[in-house]
Short mmCIF file of C-alpha atoms in Angstrom, two decimals:
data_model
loop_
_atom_site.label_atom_id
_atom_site.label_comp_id
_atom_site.label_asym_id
_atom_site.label_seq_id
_atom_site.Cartn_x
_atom_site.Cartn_y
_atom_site.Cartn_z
CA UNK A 1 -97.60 36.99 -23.89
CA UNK A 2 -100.59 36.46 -21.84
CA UNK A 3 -102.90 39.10 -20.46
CA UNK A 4 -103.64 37.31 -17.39
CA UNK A 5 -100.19 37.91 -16.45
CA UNK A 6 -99.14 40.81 -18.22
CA UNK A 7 -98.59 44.67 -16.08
CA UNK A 8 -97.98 47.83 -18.19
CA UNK A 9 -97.21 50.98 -17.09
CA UNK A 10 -98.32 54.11 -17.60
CA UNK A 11 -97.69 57.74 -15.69
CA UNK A 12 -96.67 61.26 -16.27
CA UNK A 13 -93.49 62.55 -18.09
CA UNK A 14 -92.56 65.00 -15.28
CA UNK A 15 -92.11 63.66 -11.73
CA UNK A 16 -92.30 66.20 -9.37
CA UNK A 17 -88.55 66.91 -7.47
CA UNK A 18 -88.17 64.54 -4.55
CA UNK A 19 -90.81 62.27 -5.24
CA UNK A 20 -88.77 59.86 -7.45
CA UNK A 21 -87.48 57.52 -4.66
CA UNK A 22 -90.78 57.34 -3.53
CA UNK A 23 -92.35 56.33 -6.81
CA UNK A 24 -89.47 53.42 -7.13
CA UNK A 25 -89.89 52.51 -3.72
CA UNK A 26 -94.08 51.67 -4.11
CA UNK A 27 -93.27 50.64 -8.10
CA UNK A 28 -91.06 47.80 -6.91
CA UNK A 29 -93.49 46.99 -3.88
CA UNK A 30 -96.23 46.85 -6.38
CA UNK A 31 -93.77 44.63 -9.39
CA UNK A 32 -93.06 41.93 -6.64
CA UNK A 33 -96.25 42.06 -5.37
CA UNK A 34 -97.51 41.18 -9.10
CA UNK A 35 -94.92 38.66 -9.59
CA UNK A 36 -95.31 36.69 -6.29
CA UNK A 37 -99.09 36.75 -5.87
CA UNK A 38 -100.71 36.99 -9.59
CA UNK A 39 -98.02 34.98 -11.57
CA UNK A 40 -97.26 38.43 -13.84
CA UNK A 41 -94.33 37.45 -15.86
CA UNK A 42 -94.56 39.80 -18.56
CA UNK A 43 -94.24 43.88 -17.82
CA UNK A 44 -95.28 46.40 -20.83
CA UNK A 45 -93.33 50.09 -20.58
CA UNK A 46 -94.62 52.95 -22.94
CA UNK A 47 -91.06 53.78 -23.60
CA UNK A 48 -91.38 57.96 -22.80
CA UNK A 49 -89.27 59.90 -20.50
CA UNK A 50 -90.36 59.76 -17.06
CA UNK A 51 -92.56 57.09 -15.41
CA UNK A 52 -92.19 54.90 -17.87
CA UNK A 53 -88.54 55.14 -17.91
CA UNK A 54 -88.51 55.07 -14.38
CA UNK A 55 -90.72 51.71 -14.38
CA UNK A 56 -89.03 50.12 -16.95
CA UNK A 57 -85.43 50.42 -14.85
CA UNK A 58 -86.89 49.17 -12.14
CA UNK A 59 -87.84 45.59 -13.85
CA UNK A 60 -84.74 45.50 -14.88
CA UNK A 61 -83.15 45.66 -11.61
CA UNK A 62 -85.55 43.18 -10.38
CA UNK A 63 -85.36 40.64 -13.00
CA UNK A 64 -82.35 40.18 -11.09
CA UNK A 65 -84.38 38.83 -8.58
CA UNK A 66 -86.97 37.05 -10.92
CA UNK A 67 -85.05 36.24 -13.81
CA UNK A 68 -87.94 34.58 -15.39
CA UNK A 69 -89.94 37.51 -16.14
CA UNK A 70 -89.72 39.51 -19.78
CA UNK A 71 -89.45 43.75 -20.17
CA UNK A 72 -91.15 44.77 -23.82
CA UNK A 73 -91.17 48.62 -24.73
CA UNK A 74 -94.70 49.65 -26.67
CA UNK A 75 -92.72 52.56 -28.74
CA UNK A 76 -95.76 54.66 -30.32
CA UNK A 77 -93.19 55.75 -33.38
CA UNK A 78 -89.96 55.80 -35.37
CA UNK A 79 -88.80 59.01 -34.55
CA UNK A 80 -90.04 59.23 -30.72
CA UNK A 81 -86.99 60.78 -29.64
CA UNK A 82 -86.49 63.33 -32.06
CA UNK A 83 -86.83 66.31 -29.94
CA UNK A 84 -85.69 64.74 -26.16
CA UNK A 85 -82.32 66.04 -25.21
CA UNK A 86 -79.01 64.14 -26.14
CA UNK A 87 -78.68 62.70 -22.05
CA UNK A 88 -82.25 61.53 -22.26
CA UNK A 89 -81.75 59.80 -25.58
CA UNK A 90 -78.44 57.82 -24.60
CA UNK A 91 -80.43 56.94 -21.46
CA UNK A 92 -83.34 55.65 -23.89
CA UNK A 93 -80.46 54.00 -25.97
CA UNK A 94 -78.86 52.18 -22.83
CA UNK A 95 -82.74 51.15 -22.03
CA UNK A 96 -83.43 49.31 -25.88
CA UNK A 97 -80.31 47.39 -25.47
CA UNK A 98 -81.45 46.00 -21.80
CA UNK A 99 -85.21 45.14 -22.38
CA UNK A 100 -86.61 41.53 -23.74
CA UNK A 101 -87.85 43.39 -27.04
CA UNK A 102 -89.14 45.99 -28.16
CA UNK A 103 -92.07 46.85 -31.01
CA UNK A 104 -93.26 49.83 -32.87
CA UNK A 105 -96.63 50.30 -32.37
CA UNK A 106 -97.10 52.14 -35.36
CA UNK A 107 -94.44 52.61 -38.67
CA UNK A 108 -94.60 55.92 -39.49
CA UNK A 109 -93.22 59.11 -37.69
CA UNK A 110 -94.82 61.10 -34.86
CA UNK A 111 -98.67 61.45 -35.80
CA UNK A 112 -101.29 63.33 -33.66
CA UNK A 113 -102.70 59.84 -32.35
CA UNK A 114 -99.46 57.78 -32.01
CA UNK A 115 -99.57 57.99 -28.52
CA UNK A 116 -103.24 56.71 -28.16
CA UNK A 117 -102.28 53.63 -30.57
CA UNK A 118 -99.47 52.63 -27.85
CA UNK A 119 -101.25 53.27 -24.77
CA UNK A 120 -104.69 51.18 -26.13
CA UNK A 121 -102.38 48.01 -27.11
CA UNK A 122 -100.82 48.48 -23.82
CA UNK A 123 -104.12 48.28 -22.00
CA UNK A 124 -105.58 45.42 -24.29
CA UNK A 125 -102.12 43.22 -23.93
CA UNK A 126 -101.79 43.46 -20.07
CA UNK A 127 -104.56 43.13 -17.25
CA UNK A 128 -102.77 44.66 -14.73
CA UNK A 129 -101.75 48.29 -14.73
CA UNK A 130 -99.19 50.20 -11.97
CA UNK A 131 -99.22 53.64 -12.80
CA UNK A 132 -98.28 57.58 -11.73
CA UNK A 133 -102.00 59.90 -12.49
CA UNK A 134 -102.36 62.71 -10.59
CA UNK A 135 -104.62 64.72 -13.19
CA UNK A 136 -107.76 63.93 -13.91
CA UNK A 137 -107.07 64.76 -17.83
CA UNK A 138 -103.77 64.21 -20.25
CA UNK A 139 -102.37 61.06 -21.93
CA UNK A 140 -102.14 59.05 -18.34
CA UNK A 141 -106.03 59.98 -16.97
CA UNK A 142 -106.98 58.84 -20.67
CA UNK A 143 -105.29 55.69 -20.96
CA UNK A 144 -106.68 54.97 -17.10
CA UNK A 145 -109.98 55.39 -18.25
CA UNK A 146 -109.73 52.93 -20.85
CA UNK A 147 -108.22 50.27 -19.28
CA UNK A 148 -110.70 50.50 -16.27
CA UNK A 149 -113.58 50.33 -19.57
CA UNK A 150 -112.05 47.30 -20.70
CA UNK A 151 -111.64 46.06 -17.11
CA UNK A 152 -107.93 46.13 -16.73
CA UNK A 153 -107.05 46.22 -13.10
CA UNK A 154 -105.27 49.27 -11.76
CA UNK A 155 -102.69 50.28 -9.43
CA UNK A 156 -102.01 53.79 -8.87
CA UNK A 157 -98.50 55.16 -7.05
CA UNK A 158 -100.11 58.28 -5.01
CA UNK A 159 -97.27 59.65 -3.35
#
């Protein structure tokens, strides 16, 4: 995996109603967009419910397209799922088995900075970033902030 042409993905857990087919409309604008005119062959999902859910599906449905490129999920723990309801973890399930790989950013169980582990080696394995921020504070306006420190280059859905 190169950073050069590496895209993670990064957004809120809860998508407002009605905006979803909006949000996969611009994310698979802005995935072909990557792919055809930056060489990205290599998209990074945080594995959570919601946007990143929603981004990773739609690589899959467009490696269809591009079968060439590679889907890895940046899970920040063992037990991420523990307290997601049963639907949302056979959806997650479904998702493991259809991605390139998969890692576990850290070992253990849910700790208080699991989440910041993932989303940093997100942002310091890819260069580009598509994401869903429409606060200016949480886990999404934090990770934003420290990709645009590190110089990552960001896309954001506003929709």
């Amino acid at each position: 995996m190169k950073k050069e042409f590496t895209c993670f993905f990064t957004g809120h857990r809860a998508i407002p109603f009605g905006k979803e087919y909006l949000i996969r409309e611009k994310l698979r604008e802005m995935i072909e967009y990557l792919i055809e005119n930056k060489g990205v062959n290599t998209f990074i999902s945080g594995a959570a419910l919601g946007f990143d859910t929603i981004a990773a599906e739609e690589v899959i449905k467009i490696k269809e397209k591009y079968p060439h490129i590679k889907l890895y999920l940046y899970i920040p723990c063992r037990d991420q799922s523990r307290k997601w309801k049963e639907e949302d973890k056979l959806k997650w399930k479904i998702l493991l088995k259809s991605v390139d790989d998969y890692i576990y950013v850290t070992d253990d169980n849910y700790t208080n900075g699991c989440m910041h582990k993932r989303n940093r080696k997100m942002a310091d394995d890819g260069l580009y970033c598509i994401s869903y921020c429409t606060k200016e504070s949480g886990g999404t306006a934090y990770t934003l902030s420290y990709a645009d420190r590190i110089g990552d280059i960001i896309y954001n859905i506003n929709v």
